[in-house]
Short mmCIF file of C-alpha atoms and ligand atoms in Angstrom, two decimals:
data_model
loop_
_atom_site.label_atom_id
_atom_site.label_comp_id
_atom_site.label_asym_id
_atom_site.label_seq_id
_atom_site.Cartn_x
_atom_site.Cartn_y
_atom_site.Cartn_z
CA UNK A 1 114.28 88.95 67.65
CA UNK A 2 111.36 89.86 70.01
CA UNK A 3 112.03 88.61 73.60
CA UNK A 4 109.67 88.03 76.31
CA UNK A 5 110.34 87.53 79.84
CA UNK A 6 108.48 84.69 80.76
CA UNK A 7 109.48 82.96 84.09
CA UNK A 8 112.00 82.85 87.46
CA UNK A 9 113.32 79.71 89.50
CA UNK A 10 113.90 80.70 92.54
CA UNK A 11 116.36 78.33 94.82
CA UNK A 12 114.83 77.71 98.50
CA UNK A 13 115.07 76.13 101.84
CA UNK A 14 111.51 75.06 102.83
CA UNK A 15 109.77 74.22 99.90
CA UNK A 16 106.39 73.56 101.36
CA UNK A 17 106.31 76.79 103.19
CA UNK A 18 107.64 78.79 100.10
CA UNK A 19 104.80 76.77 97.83
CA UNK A 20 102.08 77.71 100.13
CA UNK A 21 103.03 81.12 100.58
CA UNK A 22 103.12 81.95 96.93
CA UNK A 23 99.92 80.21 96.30
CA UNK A 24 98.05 82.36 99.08
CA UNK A 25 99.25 85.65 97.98
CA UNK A 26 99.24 85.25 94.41
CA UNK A 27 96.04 82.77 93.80
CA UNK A 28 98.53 80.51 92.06
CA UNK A 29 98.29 76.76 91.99
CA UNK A 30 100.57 73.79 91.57
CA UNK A 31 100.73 72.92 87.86
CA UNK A 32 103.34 70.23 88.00
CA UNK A 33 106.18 68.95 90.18
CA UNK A 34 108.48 66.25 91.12
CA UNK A 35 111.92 65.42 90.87
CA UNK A 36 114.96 67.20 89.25
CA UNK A 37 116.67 63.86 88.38
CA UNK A 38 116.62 60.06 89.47
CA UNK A 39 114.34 59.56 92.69
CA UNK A 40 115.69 61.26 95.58
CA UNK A 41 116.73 64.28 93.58
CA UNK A 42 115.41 67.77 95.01
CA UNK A 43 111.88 68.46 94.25
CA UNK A 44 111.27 71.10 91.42
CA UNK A 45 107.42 72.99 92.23
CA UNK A 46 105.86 74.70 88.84
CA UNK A 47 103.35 77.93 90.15
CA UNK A 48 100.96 79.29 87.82
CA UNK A 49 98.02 81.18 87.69
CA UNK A 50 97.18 81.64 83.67
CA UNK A 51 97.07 79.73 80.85
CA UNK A 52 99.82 81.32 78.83
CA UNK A 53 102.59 79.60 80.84
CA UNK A 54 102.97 76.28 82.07
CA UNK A 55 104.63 78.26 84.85
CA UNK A 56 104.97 81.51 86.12
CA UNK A 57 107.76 80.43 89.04
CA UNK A 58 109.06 77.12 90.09
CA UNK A 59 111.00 76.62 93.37
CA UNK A 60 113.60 74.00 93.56
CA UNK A 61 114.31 72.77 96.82
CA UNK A 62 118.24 73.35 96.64
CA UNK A 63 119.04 76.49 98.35
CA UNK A 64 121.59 75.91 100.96
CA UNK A 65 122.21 77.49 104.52
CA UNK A 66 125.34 79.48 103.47
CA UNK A 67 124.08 80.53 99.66
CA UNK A 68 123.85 84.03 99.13
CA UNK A 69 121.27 84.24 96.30
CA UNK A 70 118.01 82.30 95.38
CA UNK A 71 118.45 82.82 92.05
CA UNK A 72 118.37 79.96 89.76
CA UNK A 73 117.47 81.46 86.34
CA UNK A 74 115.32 83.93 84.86
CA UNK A 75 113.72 82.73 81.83
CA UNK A 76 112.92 84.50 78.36
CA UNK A 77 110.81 83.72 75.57
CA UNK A 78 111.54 84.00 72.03
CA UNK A 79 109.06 83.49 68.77
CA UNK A 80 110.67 80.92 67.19
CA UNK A 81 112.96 77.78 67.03
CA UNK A 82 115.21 79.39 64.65
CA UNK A 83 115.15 82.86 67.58
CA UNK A 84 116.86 79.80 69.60
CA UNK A 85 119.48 78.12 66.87
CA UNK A 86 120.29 81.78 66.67
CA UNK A 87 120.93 82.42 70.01
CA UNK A 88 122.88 79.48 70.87
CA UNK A 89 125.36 80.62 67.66
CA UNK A 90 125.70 84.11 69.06
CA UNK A 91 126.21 83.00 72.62
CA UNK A 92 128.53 80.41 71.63
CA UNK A 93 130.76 82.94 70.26
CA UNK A 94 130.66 85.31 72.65
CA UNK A 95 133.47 85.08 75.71
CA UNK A 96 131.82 86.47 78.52
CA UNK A 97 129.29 83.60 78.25
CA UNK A 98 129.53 80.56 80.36
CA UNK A 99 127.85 77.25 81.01
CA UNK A 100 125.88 76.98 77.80
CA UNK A 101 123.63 74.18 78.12
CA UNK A 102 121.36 73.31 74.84
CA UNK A 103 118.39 71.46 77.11
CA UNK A 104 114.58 71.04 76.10
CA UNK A 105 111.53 70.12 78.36
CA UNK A 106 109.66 68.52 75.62
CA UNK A 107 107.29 71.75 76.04
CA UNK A 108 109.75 74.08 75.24
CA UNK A 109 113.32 74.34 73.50
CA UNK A 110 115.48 75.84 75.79
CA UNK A 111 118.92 77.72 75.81
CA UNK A 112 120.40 77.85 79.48
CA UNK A 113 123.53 79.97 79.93
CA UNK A 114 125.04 82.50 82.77
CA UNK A 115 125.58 85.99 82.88
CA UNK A 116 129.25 87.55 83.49
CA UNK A 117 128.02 87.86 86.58
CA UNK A 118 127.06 83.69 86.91
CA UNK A 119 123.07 84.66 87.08
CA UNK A 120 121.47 82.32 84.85
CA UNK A 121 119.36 82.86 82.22
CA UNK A 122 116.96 80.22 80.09
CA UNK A 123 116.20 81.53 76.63
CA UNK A 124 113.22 79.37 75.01
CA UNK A 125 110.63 78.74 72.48
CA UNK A 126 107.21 76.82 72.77
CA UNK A 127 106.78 73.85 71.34
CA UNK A 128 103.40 72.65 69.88
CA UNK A 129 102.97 69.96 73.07
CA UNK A 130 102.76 69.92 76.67
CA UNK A 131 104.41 67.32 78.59
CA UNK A 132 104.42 67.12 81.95
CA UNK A 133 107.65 68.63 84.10
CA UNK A 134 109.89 68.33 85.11
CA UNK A 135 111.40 66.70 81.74
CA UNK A 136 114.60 67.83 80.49
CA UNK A 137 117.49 66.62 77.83
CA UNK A 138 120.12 67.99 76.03
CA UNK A 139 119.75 68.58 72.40
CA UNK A 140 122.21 68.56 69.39
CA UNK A 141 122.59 72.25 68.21
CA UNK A 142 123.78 70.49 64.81
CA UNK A 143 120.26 69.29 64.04
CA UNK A 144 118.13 71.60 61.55
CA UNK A 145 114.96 72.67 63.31
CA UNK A 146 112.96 70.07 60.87
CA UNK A 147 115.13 67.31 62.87
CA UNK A 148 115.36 69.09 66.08
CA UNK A 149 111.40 69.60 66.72
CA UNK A 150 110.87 65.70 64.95
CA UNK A 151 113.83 64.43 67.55
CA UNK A 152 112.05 66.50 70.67
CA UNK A 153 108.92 64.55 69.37
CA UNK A 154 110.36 61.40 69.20
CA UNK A 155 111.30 61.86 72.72
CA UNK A 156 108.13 62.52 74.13
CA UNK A 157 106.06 61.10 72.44
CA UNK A 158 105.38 58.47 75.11
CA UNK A 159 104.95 60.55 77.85
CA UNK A 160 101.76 60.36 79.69
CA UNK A 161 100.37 63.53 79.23
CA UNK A 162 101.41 64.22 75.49
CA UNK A 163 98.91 66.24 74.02
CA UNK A 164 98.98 69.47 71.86
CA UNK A 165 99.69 72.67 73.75
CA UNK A 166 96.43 74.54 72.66
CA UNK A 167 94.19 71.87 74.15
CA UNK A 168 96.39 72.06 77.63
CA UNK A 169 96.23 75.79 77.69
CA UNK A 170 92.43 75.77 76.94
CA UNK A 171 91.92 73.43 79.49
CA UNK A 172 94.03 75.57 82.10
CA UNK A 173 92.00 78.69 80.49
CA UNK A 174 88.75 77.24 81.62
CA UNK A 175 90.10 75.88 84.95
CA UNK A 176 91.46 79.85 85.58
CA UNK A 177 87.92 81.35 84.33
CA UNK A 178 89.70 83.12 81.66
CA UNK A 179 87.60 84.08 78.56
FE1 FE2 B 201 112.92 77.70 83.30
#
């Protein structure tokens, strides 16, 4: 299984502030944001300054006075739906793994879990649409992928920017003046 690291959340105090920064010093731009949750819910910010990934960062508005870290997850890409059934059967059987939390964002098909340390880590595939984030719900690791990829369909179908992922990334391409 080939594994990619594709992504960090970072947890933070002043989101504005931490959004502009990021965008001055790296070029990137705001690809998506909004609430984690029902309205009122912290603010998640997606950064990104290529096509390849929906985003590079986000920064969640959660990060409280006394919390030592600003870690939220790192995030890791793998090939294929099945890389992710996979994982969620080895991790499920392993002890020193906590919090396992099958989610998917409609544009990917996500594993979320913590370390023995409690750092968290998102292991993913693509799926063949965007949507737009946040989105987020928990699948049923007893599904096949056949009725796990129809299901995440189903789902977001409806959403208002549903559209295959290769048109959304050559969009973004062109916007980034990639070749
Ligand atoms: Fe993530």
């Amino acid at each position: 299984m080939k594994v990619s690291w594709s992504h960090c959340v970072l947890k933070v105090r002043d989101i504005e502030a931490m959004v502009q920064f990021y965008c001055d010093t790296m070029g990137w731009v705001v690809s998506d944001r909004g609430p984690m949750g029902p309205p009122g819910a912290p603010d998640i910010v997606f950064l990104t300054g290529s096509s390849s990934d929906h985003h590079q960062m986000a920064l969640v508005a959660t990060r409280g006075d006394e919390e030592a870290t600003s870690l939220d997850h790192n995030a890791f890409r793998v090939e294929s739906l099945s890389d992710v059934l996979a994982m969620h059967g080895k991790l499920t059987a392993d002890p020193r793994v906590e919090g396992i939390l099958p989610l998917t964002h409609g544009n990917a098909i996500s594993v979320y879990f913590k370390d023995p340390e409690g750092n968290g880590i998102e292991m993913f595939c693509d799926t063949p649409w965007h949507v737009k984030q946040p989105a987020g719900l928990v699948w049923d690791p007893s599904l096949s992928e056949e009725e796990l990829l129809a299901w995440v369909e189903d789902q977001y179908r409806d959403d208002s920017e549903f559209r295959p992922m290769d048109e959304y990334r050559a969009d973004r391409a062109k916007a980034f003046g990639e070749n």
